[in-house]
Coordinates of C-alpha atoms in Angstrom, one line a residue:
Chain A
M889 CA -7.3 -12.8 -29.2
I890 CA -5.8 -10.4 -31.4
R891 CA -9.8 -8.9 -31.3
T892 CA -9.3 -8.7 -27.3
A893 CA -6.1 -6.7 -27.7
L894 CA -7.6 -4.4 -30.3
L895 CA -10.1 -3.6 -27.7
A896 CA -7.9 -3.0 -24.8
L897 CA -5.7 -0.6 -26.8
G898 CA -8.4 1.2 -28.5
L899 CA -11.5 1.4 -26.8
C900 CA -10.8 2.2 -23.3
A901 CA -12.3 5.2 -21.4
V902 CA -10.3 7.9 -19.7
A903 CA -13.0 9.6 -18.0
L904 CA -10.8 12.4 -16.1
P905 CA -7.2 13.8 -17.3
A906 CA -5.4 11.2 -14.8
L907 CA -2.1 10.1 -14.9
A908 CA -0.2 11.3 -18.5
Q909 CA 1.5 8.0 -18.8
D910 CA -1.7 6.3 -19.2
Q911 CA -3.3 8.6 -21.4
Q912 CA -0.6 8.1 -24.0
V913 CA -1.3 4.6 -24.1
L914 CA -5.0 5.0 -24.2
P915 CA -5.8 8.4 -25.8
A916 CA -9.5 7.1 -26.9
R917 CA -12.8 7.7 -24.9
P918 CA -16.4 6.8 -25.4
G919 CA -18.0 9.6 -27.8
M920 CA -15.0 11.1 -29.3
P921 CA -14.6 10.3 -33.0
I922 CA -12.4 7.5 -33.4
T923 CA -12.4 6.3 -36.9
N924 CA -12.4 2.3 -37.6
R925 CA -12.8 1.4 -34.2
P926 CA -16.1 0.0 -33.3
E927 CA -17.5 1.1 -29.7
P928 CA -18.1 -1.8 -27.6
D929 CA -21.3 -3.3 -27.0
E930 CA -21.4 -2.7 -23.1
Q931 CA -19.9 0.5 -22.0
I932 CA -19.6 1.5 -18.2
V933 CA -20.6 4.8 -16.9
A934 CA -19.5 5.5 -13.4
G935 CA -19.6 7.9 -10.7
L936 CA -17.7 8.7 -7.6
S937 CA -19.2 9.6 -4.1
R938 CA -16.0 12.3 -3.9
D939 CA -13.3 13.2 -6.2
N940 CA -11.1 14.7 -3.4
I941 CA -10.5 13.9 -0.2
G942 CA -8.8 16.3 2.4
I943 CA -6.3 15.3 5.5
T944 CA -7.7 17.3 8.1
T945 CA -6.1 17.5 11.4
S946 CA -9.2 15.0 12.9
F947 CA -8.5 12.6 9.5
D948 CA -9.2 9.3 10.9
G949 CA -9.7 7.1 7.3
S950 CA -12.2 8.0 4.7
Q951 CA -15.1 6.4 3.1
I952 CA -15.0 6.1 -1.0
L953 CA -18.1 4.6 -3.2
I954 CA -17.3 4.0 -6.6
Y955 CA -20.9 3.3 -8.5
G956 CA -21.8 2.8 -12.0
A957 CA -23.8 1.2 -14.6
I958 CA -23.2 -1.0 -17.7
K959 CA -25.0 0.8 -20.9
R960 CA -26.3 -1.5 -23.6
E961 CA -27.0 -0.4 -27.0
T962 CA -27.7 -4.2 -27.8
P963 CA -29.5 -6.7 -26.1
E964 CA -27.0 -8.5 -23.0
P965 CA -25.0 -11.2 -24.8
E966 CA -25.8 -14.7 -24.0
G967 CA -24.0 -17.3 -22.2
Q968 CA -21.1 -15.1 -21.3
K969 CA -20.3 -14.5 -17.6
L970 CA -20.1 -10.7 -16.7
A971 CA -17.4 -9.4 -14.0
V972 CA -16.6 -6.1 -12.7
I973 CA -13.2 -5.2 -11.1
V974 CA -12.8 -1.8 -9.3
T975 CA -9.0 -0.8 -8.3
L976 CA -8.0 2.2 -6.5
E977 CA -4.1 3.1 -6.5
G978 CA -2.4 5.8 -4.5
P979 CA 0.7 7.6 -5.6
L980 CA 3.6 5.5 -6.5
G981 CA 6.7 5.6 -4.7
P982 CA 9.8 4.0 -4.6
V983 CA 10.7 1.5 -1.9
T984 CA 13.8 -0.1 -0.3
I985 CA 13.1 -3.9 1.2
R986 CA 15.4 -5.5 3.1
K987 CA 16.2 -8.7 4.7
K988 CA 17.7 -9.4 8.1
S989 CA 20.0 -12.2 8.5
R990 CA 22.1 -13.3 11.8
E991 CA 25.5 -11.8 12.0
F992 CA 27.7 -12.1 15.2
G993 CA 24.8 -13.5 17.1
I994 CA 22.5 -10.4 16.1
W995 CA 20.1 -9.9 13.4
V996 CA 21.4 -7.1 10.9
N997 CA 20.1 -5.9 7.8
T998 CA 22.1 -7.8 5.0
A999 CA 20.1 -7.8 1.7
S1000 CA 18.2 -5.3 0.2
V1001 CA 16.3 -4.9 -3.0
G1002 CA 14.9 -1.7 -4.6
V1003 CA 11.5 -1.3 -6.3
A1004 CA 11.4 1.8 -8.4
A1005 CA 7.4 2.5 -8.2
A1006 CA 5.2 0.7 -5.7
P1007 CA 1.6 2.2 -4.7
S1008 CA 1.6 3.5 -1.3
Y1009 CA -2.2 2.3 -1.6
Y1010 CA -3.7 -0.2 -3.7
A1011 CA -7.1 -2.0 -3.0
V1012 CA -8.9 -4.4 -5.7
A1013 CA -12.4 -5.2 -5.4
T1014 CA -13.8 -8.1 -7.5
S1015 CA -17.6 -9.4 -8.2
G1016 CA -16.1 -12.7 -7.6
P1017 CA -12.8 -15.1 -7.4
L1018 CA -9.9 -13.0 -9.0
G1019 CA -8.9 -16.6 -10.7
D1020 CA -12.3 -16.8 -12.2
I1021 CA -13.1 -14.0 -13.7
L1022 CA -9.9 -12.5 -15.1
N1023 CA -7.6 -14.1 -17.5
R1024 CA -3.7 -13.8 -17.3
R1025 CA -3.1 -12.0 -20.3
T1026 CA -5.7 -9.2 -19.3
D1027 CA -4.2 -9.1 -15.9
I1028 CA -0.8 -8.4 -17.3
Q1029 CA -1.8 -5.8 -19.9
Q1030 CA -3.7 -4.0 -17.1
R1031 CA -1.8 -4.7 -14.4
I1032 CA -4.6 -5.7 -11.9
S1033 CA -4.0 -8.1 -9.6
I1034 CA -1.8 -6.9 -6.4
P1035 CA 1.6 -8.3 -7.2
L1036 CA 1.5 -6.7 -10.7
A1037 CA 0.9 -3.0 -9.4
M1038 CA 4.7 -2.7 -8.6
R1039 CA 6.7 -1.7 -11.4
A1040 CA 10.4 -1.7 -12.4
F1041 CA 13.7 -2.3 -9.9
S1042 CA 15.5 0.7 -8.8
G1043 CA 19.3 0.1 -9.2
P1044 CA 21.3 -3.2 -10.0
I1045 CA 19.8 -6.5 -8.1
T1046 CA 22.3 -7.5 -5.9
V1047 CA 20.2 -10.7 -4.8
D1048 CA 19.8 -14.0 -6.2
D1049 CA 15.8 -14.1 -6.1
S1050 CA 13.6 -10.8 -5.8
I1051 CA 10.5 -12.7 -5.6
P1052 CA 10.6 -13.3 -1.7
F1053 CA 11.5 -9.5 -1.2
T1054 CA 8.5 -8.3 -3.2
E1055 CA 6.0 -11.1 -1.9
A1056 CA 7.3 -9.7 1.8
L1057 CA 6.4 -6.0 0.7
V1058 CA 2.8 -7.2 -0.5
D1059 CA 2.6 -8.9 2.8
I1060 CA 3.8 -6.1 5.0
R1061 CA 1.5 -3.7 3.2
K1062 CA -1.3 -5.9 3.5
E1063 CA -0.9 -6.0 7.3
Q1064 CA -0.7 -2.5 7.5
G1065 CA -3.8 -2.6 5.6
L1066 CA -2.3 -0.7 2.6
Y1067 CA -2.6 -3.3 -0.1
K1068 CA -5.9 -5.4 0.0
L1069 CA -8.0 -7.7 -2.5
E1070 CA -11.6 -7.6 -1.6
T1071 CA -13.3 -10.7 -3.4
G1072 CA -17.0 -10.2 -3.5
G1073 CA -16.3 -6.2 -3.0
V1074 CA -18.3 -5.8 -6.1
H1075 CA -21.6 -6.0 -5.9
I1076 CA -23.5 -6.3 -9.3
V1077 CA -27.6 -6.0 -9.6
D1078 CA -29.3 -7.2 -12.4
N1079 CA -26.2 -7.3 -14.4
T1080 CA -26.3 -3.6 -15.1
L1081 CA -25.8 -1.3 -11.7
F1082 CA -22.6 -2.3 -9.7
R1083 CA -21.0 -0.5 -6.4
A1084 CA -17.9 -1.0 -4.4
D1085 CA -17.0 0.7 -1.3
F1086 CA -13.7 1.2 -0.1
A1087 CA -12.7 2.1 3.4
L1088 CA -9.2 4.4 3.2
P1089 CA -7.1 3.7 6.2
A1090 CA -5.9 6.6 8.6
N1091 CA -2.3 6.4 7.7
L1092 CA -2.9 7.7 4.3
T1093 CA -0.1 9.5 2.1
E1094 CA -1.1 12.4 0.0
G1095 CA -1.3 12.4 -3.9
D1096 CA -3.4 11.6 -6.8
Y1097 CA -5.5 8.6 -6.4
K1098 CA -6.3 6.4 -9.6
T1099 CA -9.4 4.6 -9.7
R1100 CA -10.2 1.8 -12.5
I1101 CA -13.3 0.1 -13.3
F1102 CA -12.8 -3.0 -15.6
L1103 CA -15.6 -4.8 -17.0
L1104 CA -15.2 -8.3 -18.1
R1105 CA -16.6 -11.2 -19.9
D1106 CA -15.3 -14.6 -19.7
G1107 CA -11.8 -12.9 -18.5
K1108 CA -11.5 -10.9 -21.3
L1109 CA -11.9 -7.0 -21.2
V1110 CA -15.0 -5.3 -22.6
D1111 CA -14.7 -1.9 -21.5
K1112 CA -12.5 0.1 -18.8
Y1113 CA -12.7 3.5 -17.0
Q1114 CA -10.6 5.5 -15.4
S1115 CA -11.0 8.6 -12.9
A1116 CA -8.9 10.1 -10.4
I1117 CA -9.4 11.2 -6.4
E1118 CA -7.1 13.8 -5.4
V1119 CA -5.9 13.4 -1.6
R1120 CA -4.5 16.3 -0.3
K1121 CA -3.0 17.7 3.4
V1122 CA -5.7 20.4 3.8
G1123 CA -5.4 23.5 6.5
L1124 CA -2.9 23.4 9.2
E1125 CA -1.6 20.1 7.9
R1126 CA -1.3 21.6 4.4
W1127 CA 0.6 25.0 6.0
L1128 CA 2.9 22.7 8.5
Y1129 CA 3.8 20.2 5.6
T1130 CA 4.6 23.0 2.9
L1131 CA 7.0 24.8 5.5
A1132 CA 8.6 21.9 6.9
H1133 CA 9.7 21.2 3.5
E1134 CA 10.1 24.8 1.6
N1135 CA 11.2 26.7 4.5
A1136 CA 13.1 24.2 6.9
A1137 CA 15.1 26.5 8.6
L1138 CA 12.2 28.6 9.5
Y1139 CA 10.2 25.6 10.2
G1140 CA 12.9 24.4 12.6
L1141 CA 13.1 27.5 14.6
L1142 CA 9.2 27.8 14.9
S1143 CA 9.9 24.4 16.3
L1144 CA 12.3 25.2 18.7
A1145 CA 10.3 28.6 19.8
L1146 CA 7.4 26.8 20.5
A1147 CA 9.4 24.0 23.1
V1148 CA 11.2 26.9 24.6
F1149 CA 8.1 28.7 25.4
A1150 CA 6.4 25.7 26.3
G1151 CA 9.1 24.9 29.1
W1152 CA 9.3 28.0 30.3
A1153 CA 5.3 28.7 30.5
A1154 CA 5.2 25.3 32.3
A1155 CA 8.0 26.6 34.9
A1156 CA 6.2 29.8 35.5
I1157 CA 2.5 28.2 35.9
F1158 CA 3.6 25.8 38.4
R1159 CA 5.6 28.2 40.2
F1160 CA 2.6 30.6 40.3
V1161 CA 0.4 27.7 41.5
R1162 CA 2.4 26.8 44.3
Chain B
M967 CA -9.6 11.1 19.3
Q968 CA -7.4 10.7 16.6
I969 CA -4.9 13.4 15.1
Y970 CA -3.2 13.2 12.0
L971 CA 0.4 14.1 12.1
P972 CA 1.5 16.1 9.2
I973 CA 5.3 15.2 8.9
A974 CA 5.2 11.6 10.4
E975 CA 1.9 10.9 8.2
V976 CA 0.1 8.9 10.5
S977 CA -2.8 9.2 12.6
V978 CA -2.3 8.6 16.3
N979 CA -4.8 9.0 19.0
I980 CA -4.1 12.1 21.1
F981 CA -4.7 10.7 24.5
T982 CA -1.9 7.9 23.6
L983 CA 0.5 10.6 22.6
L984 CA -0.7 13.0 25.7
G985 CA -0.1 9.6 28.1
L986 CA 3.0 9.0 26.5
G987 CA 4.5 12.6 27.2
G988 CA 2.8 12.5 30.6
I989 CA 4.5 8.9 31.8
V990 CA 8.0 10.1 30.5
G991 CA 7.7 13.7 32.3
L992 CA 6.3 11.8 35.3
L993 CA 9.7 9.9 35.2
S994 CA 11.9 12.8 34.4
G995 CA 10.3 15.0 37.5
L996 CA 10.5 11.4 39.5
F997 CA 14.7 10.9 38.7
G998 CA 16.0 14.5 37.2
V999 CA 16.4 12.8 33.6
G1000 CA 15.5 14.0 30.5
G1001 CA 13.4 11.3 29.5
G1002 CA 14.7 11.1 25.9
F1003 CA 15.9 7.4 26.2
L1004 CA 12.4 6.6 26.7
I1005 CA 10.4 8.5 24.3
T1006 CA 12.5 7.5 21.2
P1007 CA 11.8 4.0 21.5
L1008 CA 8.3 4.2 23.1
L1009 CA 7.3 6.4 19.6
F1010 CA 8.7 3.5 17.4
F1011 CA 6.5 1.3 19.1
I1012 CA 3.5 3.4 18.3
G1013 CA 4.4 3.2 14.8
I1014 CA 6.1 6.8 14.1
P1015 CA 8.9 6.2 11.5
P1016 CA 12.2 5.9 13.3
S1017 CA 13.8 9.2 12.1
V1018 CA 10.7 11.2 12.8
A1019 CA 10.8 9.8 16.3
V1020 CA 14.5 10.7 16.6
A1021 CA 14.3 14.1 15.5
T1022 CA 11.1 15.0 17.5
G1023 CA 12.3 13.8 20.3
A1024 CA 15.3 16.3 20.4
N1025 CA 12.5 18.8 20.2
Q1026 CA 10.8 17.5 23.2
V1027 CA 13.8 17.4 25.2
V1028 CA 14.3 21.3 24.7
A1029 CA 11.1 21.8 26.1
S1030 CA 11.8 19.7 29.4
S1031 CA 15.3 20.9 29.6
V1032 CA 14.4 24.8 29.6
S1033 CA 11.9 24.1 32.4
G1034 CA 14.6 22.3 34.1
V1035 CA 17.4 25.3 33.4
L1036 CA 15.4 28.0 34.5
A1037 CA 14.9 26.2 38.0
Q1038 CA 18.2 25.4 38.3
L1039 CA 19.8 29.1 37.3
K1040 CA 17.6 30.4 40.3
R1041 CA 19.6 27.9 43.0
K1042 CA 23.2 29.4 41.2
A1043 CA 23.3 25.5 40.3
V1044 CA 24.7 26.2 36.6
D1045 CA 28.5 26.2 35.9
I1046 CA 28.1 28.4 32.6
P1047 CA 31.8 28.5 31.6
M1048 CA 31.8 24.7 32.1
G1049 CA 28.4 24.4 30.1
L1050 CA 29.7 26.6 27.2
V1051 CA 33.0 24.3 27.2
L1052 CA 31.0 21.0 27.1
L1053 CA 28.6 22.9 24.4
V1054 CA 31.4 23.5 21.8
G1055 CA 32.3 19.8 22.2
G1056 CA 28.4 19.1 22.1
L1057 CA 27.8 21.0 18.6
L1058 CA 30.8 19.3 17.0
G1059 CA 29.5 16.0 18.0
S1060 CA 25.8 16.6 17.0
A1061 CA 27.1 17.9 13.6
S1062 CA 29.1 14.3 13.1
G1063 CA 26.6 12.5 14.7
I1064 CA 23.5 13.9 12.2
Y1065 CA 25.9 13.0 9.4
V1066 CA 26.4 9.8 10.8
F1067 CA 22.9 9.2 11.3
N1068 CA 22.0 10.4 7.3
L1069 CA 24.9 7.7 6.2
L1070 CA 23.5 4.7 8.4
T1071 CA 19.8 5.7 7.1
E1072 CA 21.0 5.3 3.6
L1073 CA 22.7 2.1 4.5
G1074 CA 19.8 0.5 5.8
Q1075 CA 21.9 0.2 9.3
I1076 CA 20.2 3.3 11.3
D1077 CA 17.7 0.7 13.4
L1078 CA 20.7 -1.6 14.6
A1079 CA 22.7 1.7 15.1
V1080 CA 20.2 3.3 17.6
Q1081 CA 19.3 -0.1 19.2
L1082 CA 22.9 -0.9 19.8
C1083 CA 23.5 2.6 21.2
Y1084 CA 20.5 1.9 23.6
V1085 CA 21.2 -1.4 24.8
V1086 CA 25.0 -0.8 25.4
F1087 CA 24.7 2.9 26.8
L1088 CA 21.4 2.1 28.9
G1089 CA 22.7 -1.4 30.2
L1090 CA 25.8 -0.2 31.0
I1091 CA 24.6 2.7 33.3
G1092 CA 21.8 1.0 34.5
L1093 CA 24.2 -1.7 36.1
L1094 CA 26.1 1.1 37.4
M1095 CA 23.6 3.0 39.1
L1096 CA 22.1 -0.5 40.3
Q1097 CA 25.2 -1.2 42.1
E1098 CA 25.8 2.2 43.4
G1099 CA 22.4 2.3 44.8
I1100 CA 22.7 -0.9 46.2
R1101 CA 25.8 -0.2 47.9
T1102 CA 24.5 3.1 49.6
I1103 CA 21.8 1.6 50.9
Q1104 CA 24.3 -1.0 52.7
K1105 CA 26.4 1.5 54.1
Q1106 CA 23.6 3.3 55.3
R1107 CA 22.2 0.0 57.0
K1108 CA 26.0 -0.4 58.7
G1109 CA 25.5 3.3 59.7
G1110 CA 28.1 6.3 59.1
G1111 CA 30.7 4.9 56.4
V1112 CA 33.8 6.2 55.0
R1113 CA 33.3 9.2 52.7
K1114 CA 34.9 8.8 49.2
K1115 CA 37.8 11.1 48.4
R1116 CA 36.5 13.2 45.7
V1117 CA 39.4 14.8 44.2
Q1118 CA 41.8 12.3 42.8
H1119 CA 45.0 13.4 40.9
T1120 CA 45.1 11.2 37.4
W1121 CA 46.5 11.7 34.1
V1122 CA 43.4 14.1 33.4
H1123 CA 44.9 16.7 35.5
K1124 CA 48.2 16.6 33.5
L1125 CA 46.7 17.9 30.5
P1126 CA 47.4 21.7 29.0
F1127 CA 44.8 24.6 28.3
K1128 CA 43.8 24.7 31.9
F1129 CA 41.0 26.9 33.1
K1130 CA 39.4 27.9 36.3
F1131 CA 35.7 26.8 36.8
R1132 CA 34.5 28.7 39.6
A1133 CA 31.2 27.3 40.3
S1134 CA 32.7 23.9 40.0
G1135 CA 35.6 24.6 42.2
L1136 CA 37.8 23.0 39.5
Y1137 CA 41.2 24.0 37.9
I1138 CA 41.4 21.6 35.0
S1139 CA 42.0 21.4 31.1
V1140 CA 39.3 22.0 28.8
I1141 CA 40.3 19.1 26.8
P1142 CA 38.3 16.2 29.0
P1143 CA 35.0 18.5 29.1
L1144 CA 35.2 19.0 25.4
L1145 CA 35.8 15.5 24.4
V1146 CA 33.0 14.6 26.9
G1147 CA 30.6 17.0 25.3
V1148 CA 31.7 15.6 21.5
A1149 CA 30.7 11.9 22.9
V1150 CA 27.5 13.4 24.1
G1151 CA 26.7 15.3 21.2
I1152 CA 27.2 11.9 18.6
L1153 CA 24.8 10.0 20.8
A1154 CA 22.4 12.7 21.1
A1155 CA 22.1 13.0 17.4
I1156 CA 21.9 9.3 16.8
M1157 CA 19.9 8.2 19.8
G1158 CA 17.8 11.3 19.7
V1159 CA 18.1 11.9 23.3
G1160 CA 19.5 15.0 25.5
G1161 CA 22.1 12.7 26.6
G1162 CA 22.0 13.7 30.3
F1163 CA 22.0 9.9 31.6
I1164 CA 25.5 9.5 30.1
M1165 CA 26.8 13.1 30.8
V1166 CA 26.0 13.3 34.3
P1167 CA 27.9 10.2 35.3
A1168 CA 30.9 11.6 33.0
M1169 CA 30.8 14.8 34.8
I1170 CA 30.8 13.1 38.4
Y1171 CA 33.1 10.6 37.6
L1172 CA 35.6 12.0 34.9
L1173 CA 35.5 15.6 35.4
N1174 CA 35.2 15.6 39.4
M1175 CA 32.3 18.1 39.3
P1176 CA 30.7 18.6 42.7
T1177 CA 26.8 16.8 42.4
K1178 CA 25.1 20.2 43.3
V1179 CA 26.2 21.7 39.9
V1180 CA 26.0 18.7 37.6
I1181 CA 22.5 18.2 37.0
G1182 CA 21.9 22.1 36.1
T1183 CA 25.2 22.2 34.0
S1184 CA 24.1 19.0 32.2
L1185 CA 20.7 20.7 31.6
F1186 CA 22.1 23.4 30.1
Q1187 CA 24.4 22.0 27.7
I1188 CA 21.6 19.4 26.8
L1189 CA 19.2 22.4 26.0
F1190 CA 21.6 24.2 23.5
V1191 CA 22.6 20.5 22.1
S1192 CA 19.1 19.3 21.3
A1193 CA 18.1 22.9 20.1
F1194 CA 21.0 22.4 17.5
T1195 CA 19.9 18.7 16.6
T1196 CA 16.3 19.4 16.4
L1197 CA 17.4 22.5 13.9
M1198 CA 19.7 20.4 11.8
H1199 CA 17.3 17.6 11.5
A1200 CA 14.3 19.9 10.3
I1201 CA 16.9 21.5 7.7
T1202 CA 18.4 18.3 6.5
N1203 CA 15.9 15.9 6.7
Q1204 CA 12.6 17.6 7.4
T1205 CA 11.4 14.9 10.3
V1206 CA 10.5 17.1 13.1
D1207 CA 6.8 16.9 13.9
V1208 CA 5.8 19.8 15.2
M1209 CA 2.2 18.3 15.9
L1210 CA 3.7 15.1 17.5
A1211 CA 6.3 17.5 19.7
L1212 CA 3.7 19.9 21.1
L1213 CA 1.4 16.9 22.2
L1214 CA 4.5 15.1 24.0
I1215 CA 5.5 18.5 25.6
V1216 CA 2.0 18.9 27.4
G1217 CA 1.8 15.5 28.5
G1218 CA 5.6 15.8 29.4
V1219 CA 4.8 19.2 31.7
I1220 CA 2.2 17.7 33.5
G1221 CA 3.8 14.6 34.4
A1222 CA 6.9 16.4 35.4
Q1223 CA 5.3 18.1 37.9
I1224 CA 3.3 15.1 39.4
G1225 CA 6.7 13.4 39.3
S1226 CA 8.6 16.0 41.1
R1227 CA 5.7 15.8 44.0
L1228 CA 6.0 12.1 44.2
G1229 CA 9.8 12.1 44.3
A1230 CA 10.0 14.4 47.2
R1231 CA 8.2 11.5 49.1
L1232 CA 10.7 8.8 48.2
K1233 CA 14.3 8.3 49.3
A1234 CA 17.2 9.1 46.8
E1235 CA 18.7 5.6 46.9
Q1236 CA 15.2 4.3 46.3
L1237 CA 14.7 6.6 43.3
R1238 CA 18.1 5.4 41.8
I1239 CA 17.6 1.9 42.2
L1240 CA 14.2 2.3 41.0
L1241 CA 15.4 4.3 37.6
A1242 CA 18.5 1.6 37.5
L1243 CA 15.8 -1.1 37.2
L1244 CA 13.7 0.6 34.3
V1245 CA 16.8 1.5 32.3
I1246 CA 18.0 -2.0 32.6
I1247 CA 14.5 -3.3 31.4
V1248 CA 14.5 -0.8 28.5
A1249 CA 18.0 -2.1 27.4
G1250 CA 16.9 -5.6 27.9
K1251 CA 14.2 -5.3 25.6
L1252 CA 15.8 -3.6 23.1
G1253 CA 18.9 -6.2 23.4
L1254 CA 16.5 -9.5 23.3
D1255 CA 14.8 -8.1 19.9
L1256 CA 18.5 -7.9 18.6
V1257 CA 19.3 -11.6 19.5
L1258 CA 16.0 -13.5 19.2
H1259 CA 14.9 -14.3 15.7
P1260 CA 12.6 -11.5 14.4
S1261 CA 8.9 -12.3 13.5
N1262 CA 9.5 -10.9 9.8
L1263 CA 13.2 -11.1 8.3
Y1264 CA 12.1 -8.2 6.0
S1265 CA 11.2 -4.8 6.4
I1266 CA 10.2 -1.7 3.8
A1267 CA 11.5 1.4 3.9
T1268 CA 10.0 4.1 1.5
G1269 CA 12.5 5.8 -0.7
G1270 CA 15.1 4.4 -3.0
E1271 CA 18.5 3.4 -1.8

């Protein structure tokens, strides 16, 4: 067990400069000289079909292919079941979960729980049933399964039991296609090559998406690979969004001018037609 | 064909939006209402976040009222001084309405407030219109009928700050129109509507204004109040989605022209009863949602408490 923890701490690969928080915890990457720490017997070599997604006006979801291979210097260990998990995580943001109850005959929001950071999108693809291929300890350390993707509560907790609230958050986002667990979503060929396809929904928020690949043997972490995908509004979308936030008064006036012009033009055109 | 809305951050079918705008425009052309009371709940229904739906609805109302005011100005059916008094009240109301809106959003009660406003006001006005429409038809069947006395002296005429409103032929205090303006402004900001369906009855029954100037004057006031509301939402919440507004406006403009042609073939009382039924259905649907057990007790909102 101690060996597993050491491996997890010291030998994980950070491929691209991703989230600073994780980099502090995981400073190592294969190939860099790190003294006194053995390299894992098996390493992940991976690639993404694309490392940025532009949200254009006609954006209608996107496909991402994450593929890779398992690099071995020594022969494959015998008898230990190999598994790969790939996660794709959207930018974190605060979320408030509210619960309705009946007051004076109508349904009113009466209780709420704030989550300081929940990913806007979180997909987990696995090569087999999560319970079989991942042990609880690794799951907690690496925050792999969906409920663990959420971070600390925000503000004082005012309800007796917050679990139904976070479960509701997961359920609602699953229904919206924003959180998903795809068992069997990772295909492994000859215990060496693997690939996972992700279909990103159309209602995507922009930000840095983090992709992580975990190589597991008998539920224990062998190697980890991390990379980032940049999702940005581009073109007109970018321009309007920036204007609306950085120059709100001008944007408001622009919207008004457009509405006034449209109203006037409609009246003028139809008068002409008559 | 999908389009990604930059502020709402959702992807919606273009034709759904054009169709929505078209249906609302059709109704507004048919019945002479702004249609804001329909567009906002319909936008909720297709998954636009409520705050964006309300702010963008106000922007759409600007376009349809510009169209309307231009037509009414040609017919000299706008009482501008009265419109200005209503406007001052409306701006005060709108500013406080936005404040209330933001407060309720923080408390997590905005959906409830908007729904309650819709149920109460739409329900009330729908029933009143239905009652009056049926009564008019009954009178016509009997033939002739007695004309209602229009000028009634009530407490309204005893208030100070009297002013002569020439186009309306009224000599009344500015306080009642100011209060009507404030009330409509508050509702407009909270519900994302122009408020015509509340203002028109108030002008006829509370202020005793002649029907011929009511619609033009109400549109004149609505134009400025919803412009102000749009601007306030854009500045304080950044929730006006110009792309969404544009598609709704294009659909609405076309629908309105078709609607006004269709409307010319129907009788005024029939139109009024149809509108009343429509209003009651919308109010009834929203009312049921409040009373029936929701399918999911939990709801989520992005952003902290």
